Amino acid sequence: MAKTTIIMNDAQNIISVNFNVKELETFLDFHIDKAISKAIAAIEKQYATAKQQEDWLTRKEVTAILGISMPTLSAWSKDGTIPGYRIGGLVRYKRSEIDATLKQMRTLNSRKR
């Protein structure tokens, strides 16, 4: 089978490689798979970082999750039971803190029984 010469510029080095077609396919498959794996790892890292960022909830979402009224949420925010954060003139709540409050409420309710 005939060999093909490929000249590659690897940053500062020029490499001359002789391949037959099957070897070339194997070489390209390996390097393409490697590049794709590297790109996927970078995307997964970005996704993991984004998932670590805090989710913010509106007052309406919080009242629905906790099953409380707006006045109760306001009172709990004022007394520090659930901290609210003013962002651009709007009040938002951290999902992690709301989840913790919900868990605490469930624990208290189960103890009352």
Coordinates of N, CA and C in Angstrom, one line a residue:
M1 N 0.9 -1.2 0.0 CA 0.0 0.0 0.0 C 0.9 1.2 0.0
A2 N 0.5 2.2 -0.8 CA 1.3 3.5 -0.9 C 1.3 4.3 0.4
K3 N 2.4 4.9 0.7 CA 2.5 5.8 1.8 C 2.3 7.2 1.4
T4 N 1.8 8.0 2.3 CA 1.5 9.4 2.0 C 2.4 10.2 3.0
T5 N 3.1 11.2 2.6 CA 3.9 12.0 3.4 C 3.0 13.2 3.9
I6 N 3.0 13.4 5.2 CA 2.3 14.6 5.7 C 3.3 15.4 6.5
I7 N 3.3 16.7 6.2 CA 4.2 17.6 7.0 C 3.3 18.4 7.9
M8 N 3.6 18.4 9.2 CA 2.8 19.1 10.2 C 3.8 20.1 10.9
N9 N 3.2 21.3 11.1 CA 3.9 22.3 11.9 C 3.4 22.2 13.3
D10 N 4.2 21.7 14.2 CA 3.8 21.6 15.6 C 4.5 22.7 16.4
A11 N 3.9 23.9 16.4 CA 4.4 25.1 17.1 C 5.7 25.4 16.4
Q12 N 6.8 24.9 17.0 CA 8.2 25.3 16.4 C 8.8 24.2 15.6
N13 N 8.2 23.1 15.6 CA 8.8 21.9 14.9 C 8.1 21.6 13.7
I14 N 8.8 21.2 12.7 CA 8.2 20.6 11.5 C 8.4 19.1 11.5
I15 N 7.3 18.4 11.4 CA 7.4 17.0 11.4 C 6.9 16.4 10.1
S16 N 7.7 15.5 9.6 CA 7.3 14.8 8.4 C 7.0 13.3 8.7
V17 N 5.8 12.9 8.4 CA 5.4 11.5 8.8 C 4.9 10.8 7.5
N18 N 5.2 9.6 7.4 CA 4.8 8.7 6.3 C 3.7 7.8 6.8
F19 N 2.5 7.9 6.2 CA 1.4 7.0 6.6 C 0.8 6.3 5.4
N20 N 0.3 5.1 5.6 CA -0.6 4.6 4.6 C -2.0 5.0 5.0
V21 N -3.0 4.7 4.2 CA -4.3 5.3 4.4 C -4.9 4.8 5.8
K22 N -4.7 3.5 6.1 CA -5.2 2.9 7.4 C -4.6 3.6 8.6
E23 N -3.2 3.8 8.5 CA -2.5 4.4 9.6 C -3.0 5.9 9.7
L24 N -3.2 6.5 8.6 CA -3.7 7.9 8.7 C -5.1 8.0 9.3
E25 N -6.0 7.1 9.0 CA -7.3 7.0 9.6 C -7.2 6.8 11.1
T26 N -6.3 5.9 11.5 CA -6.1 5.6 12.9 C -5.6 6.8 13.7
F27 N -4.6 7.5 13.0 CA -3.9 8.7 13.6 C -5.0 9.8 13.8
L28 N -5.8 10.0 12.7 CA -6.8 11.1 12.8 C -7.9 10.8 13.8
D29 N -8.3 9.5 13.8 CA -9.4 9.1 14.8 C -8.9 9.4 16.2
F30 N -7.6 9.0 16.5 CA -7.1 9.2 17.8 C -7.1 10.7 18.2
H31 N -6.5 11.5 17.3 CA -6.4 12.9 17.7 C -7.7 13.7 17.7
I32 N -8.6 13.3 16.8 CA -9.9 13.9 16.8 C -10.7 13.5 18.1
D33 N -10.6 12.2 18.5 CA -11.2 11.8 19.8 C -10.6 12.5 21.0
K34 N -9.3 12.7 20.9 CA -8.6 13.4 22.0 C -9.1 14.8 22.1
A35 N -9.2 15.5 20.9 CA -9.7 16.9 20.9 C -11.1 17.0 21.4
I36 N -12.0 16.1 20.9 CA -13.4 16.1 21.4 C -13.5 15.9 22.9
S37 N -12.7 14.9 23.4 CA -12.7 14.6 24.8 C -12.3 15.9 25.6
K38 N -11.3 16.6 25.1 CA -10.8 17.8 25.8 C -11.9 18.9 25.8
A39 N -12.6 19.0 24.6 CA -13.7 20.0 24.5 C -14.8 19.7 25.5
I40 N -15.2 18.4 25.5 CA -16.3 17.9 26.4 C -15.9 18.2 27.9
A41 N -14.7 17.9 28.2 CA -14.2 18.1 29.6 C -14.3 19.6 30.0
A42 N -14.0 20.5 29.0 CA -14.0 21.9 29.3 C -15.5 22.4 29.4
I43 N -16.4 21.8 28.6 CA -17.8 22.2 28.7 C -18.4 21.7 30.1
E44 N -18.0 20.4 30.4 CA -18.5 19.9 31.7 C -18.0 20.7 32.9
K45 N -16.8 21.2 32.8 CA -16.2 22.1 33.9 C -17.0 23.4 34.0
Q46 N -17.3 24.0 32.8 CA -18.1 25.2 32.8 C -19.5 24.9 33.4
Y47 N -20.1 23.8 33.0 CA -21.4 23.4 33.5 C -21.4 23.3 35.0
A48 N -20.4 22.6 35.5 CA -20.3 22.4 37.0 C -20.1 23.7 37.7
T49 N -19.3 24.6 37.2 CA -19.2 25.9 37.8 C -20.5 26.7 37.8
A50 N -21.2 26.6 36.7 CA -22.5 27.3 36.6 C -23.5 26.7 37.6
K51 N -23.5 25.4 37.8 CA -24.4 24.7 38.7 C -24.1 25.1 40.2
Q52 N -22.8 25.5 40.4 CA -22.4 25.9 41.8 C -22.9 27.3 42.1
Q53 N -23.2 28.1 41.1 CA -23.6 29.4 41.3 C -25.0 29.4 42.0
E54 N -25.3 30.3 42.8 CA -26.6 30.3 43.6 C -27.8 30.6 42.7
D55 N -28.8 29.9 42.9 CA -30.1 30.2 42.3 C -30.9 31.2 43.1
W56 N -31.5 32.2 42.5 CA -32.2 33.2 43.2 C -33.7 33.0 42.9
L57 N -34.5 33.2 44.0 CA -36.0 33.1 43.9 C -36.7 34.4 44.1
T58 N -37.8 34.6 43.5 CA -38.6 35.7 43.8 C -39.5 35.5 45.1
R59 N -40.1 36.5 45.6 CA -41.0 36.4 46.7 C -42.1 35.4 46.4
K60 N -42.7 35.6 45.2 CA -43.8 34.7 44.8 C -43.4 33.2 44.8
E61 N -42.2 32.9 44.3 CA -41.7 31.6 44.2 C -41.5 31.0 45.6
V62 N -40.9 31.9 46.5 CA -40.7 31.4 47.9 C -42.0 31.1 48.6
T63 N -43.0 32.0 48.5 CA -44.2 31.7 49.2 C -44.9 30.4 48.7
A64 N -44.7 30.1 47.4 CA -45.3 28.9 46.8 C -44.6 27.7 47.3
I65 N -43.2 27.8 47.4 CA -42.4 26.6 47.9 C -42.7 26.3 49.4
L66 N -42.8 27.4 50.2 CA -43.0 27.2 51.6 C -44.4 27.1 52.0
G67 N -45.3 27.5 51.1 CA -46.8 27.4 51.5 C -47.1 28.5 52.5
I68 N -46.6 29.6 52.4 CA -46.8 30.7 53.3 C -47.4 31.9 52.5
S69 N -47.9 32.9 53.2 CA -48.4 34.1 52.6 C -47.3 35.2 52.4
M70 N -47.6 36.2 51.6 CA -46.6 37.3 51.5 C -46.3 38.0 52.8
P71 N -47.4 38.3 53.6 CA -47.1 38.9 54.9 C -46.2 38.1 55.8
T72 N -46.4 36.8 55.8 CA -45.6 35.9 56.6 C -44.1 35.9 56.1
L73 N -43.9 35.9 54.8 CA -42.6 36.0 54.2 C -41.9 37.3 54.6
S74 N -42.7 38.4 54.5 CA -42.1 39.7 54.9 C -41.7 39.7 56.3
A75 N -42.6 39.1 57.2 CA -42.3 39.1 58.6 C -41.0 38.2 58.9
W76 N -40.9 37.1 58.2 CA -39.8 36.2 58.4 C -38.5 36.9 57.9
S77 N -38.6 37.6 56.8 CA -37.5 38.4 56.3 C -37.0 39.4 57.2
K78 N -38.0 40.1 57.8 CA -37.6 41.2 58.8 C -37.0 40.7 60.0
D79 N -37.5 39.5 60.5 CA -36.9 39.0 61.8 C -35.7 38.1 61.5
G80 N -35.3 37.9 60.3 CA -34.1 37.1 60.0 C -34.3 35.6 59.8
T81 N -35.5 35.2 59.9 CA -35.8 33.8 59.7 C -35.4 33.3 58.3
I82 N -35.7 34.1 57.4 CA -35.3 33.9 56.0 C -34.7 35.2 55.5
P83 N -33.4 35.2 55.3 CA -32.8 36.5 54.8 C -33.2 36.7 53.3
G84 N -33.6 38.0 53.1 CA -33.9 38.4 51.8 C -32.7 39.3 51.3
Y85 N -32.5 39.4 50.0 CA -31.3 40.1 49.5 C -31.9 41.1 48.4
R86 N -31.6 42.4 48.6 CA -32.0 43.4 47.6 C -31.0 43.4 46.5
I87 N -31.6 43.1 45.3 CA -30.7 43.1 44.1 C -31.4 43.9 43.1
G88 N -30.8 45.1 42.8 CA -31.4 46.0 41.8 C -32.7 46.5 42.1
G89 N -33.0 46.7 43.4 CA -34.3 47.2 43.8 C -35.3 46.1 44.0
L90 N -35.0 44.9 43.8 CA -35.9 43.7 44.0 C -35.4 42.9 45.1
V91 N -36.3 42.2 45.8 CA -35.9 41.3 46.8 C -35.8 39.9 46.3
R92 N -34.7 39.2 46.5 CA -34.5 37.9 46.1 C -34.1 37.0 47.2
Y93 N -34.3 35.7 47.1 CA -33.9 34.8 48.2 C -33.0 33.7 47.6
K94 N -32.1 33.2 48.3 CA -31.2 32.1 47.9 C -32.0 30.8 48.0
R95 N -32.0 30.0 46.9 CA -32.7 28.7 46.9 C -32.1 27.8 48.0
S96 N -30.8 27.8 48.2 CA -30.2 27.0 49.2 C -30.8 27.3 50.6
E97 N -31.0 28.6 50.9 CA -31.5 29.0 52.2 C -33.0 28.6 52.3
I98 N -33.7 28.7 51.2 CA -35.1 28.3 51.2 C -35.3 26.8 51.4
D99 N -34.4 26.1 50.7 CA -34.4 24.6 50.9 C -34.1 24.2 52.3
A100 N -33.2 24.9 52.9 CA -32.8 24.6 54.3 C -34.0 25.0 55.3
T101 N -34.7 26.1 55.0 CA -35.8 26.4 55.8 C -37.0 25.4 55.7
L102 N -37.2 25.0 54.4 CA -38.2 24.0 54.2 C -37.9 22.7 54.9
K103 N -36.7 22.3 54.9 CA -36.2 21.1 55.6 C -36.5 21.2 57.1
Q104 N -36.1 22.4 57.6 CA -36.3 22.7 59.0 C -37.8 22.6 59.4
M105 N -38.6 23.2 58.5 CA -40.1 23.2 58.8 C -40.6 21.8 58.8
R106 N -40.1 20.9 57.9 CA -40.6 19.5 57.9 C -40.1 18.8 59.1
T107 N -38.9 19.1 59.6 CA -38.4 18.4 60.8 C -39.2 18.8 62.0
L108 N -39.6 20.1 62.1 CA -40.4 20.6 63.2 C -41.8 20.0 63.2
N109 N -42.4 19.9 62.0 CA -43.7 19.3 61.9 C -43.7 17.8 62.2
S110 N -42.7 17.1 61.9 CA -42.6 15.7 62.2 C -42.4 15.5 63.7
R111 N -41.8 16.4 64.4 CA -41.6 16.3 65.8 C -42.9 16.5 66.6
K112 N -43.7 17.4 66.0 CA -45.0 17.7 66.7 C -46.0 16.5 66.7
R113 N -45.8 15.6 65.8 CA -46.7 14.5 65.7 C -46.5 13.5 66.7

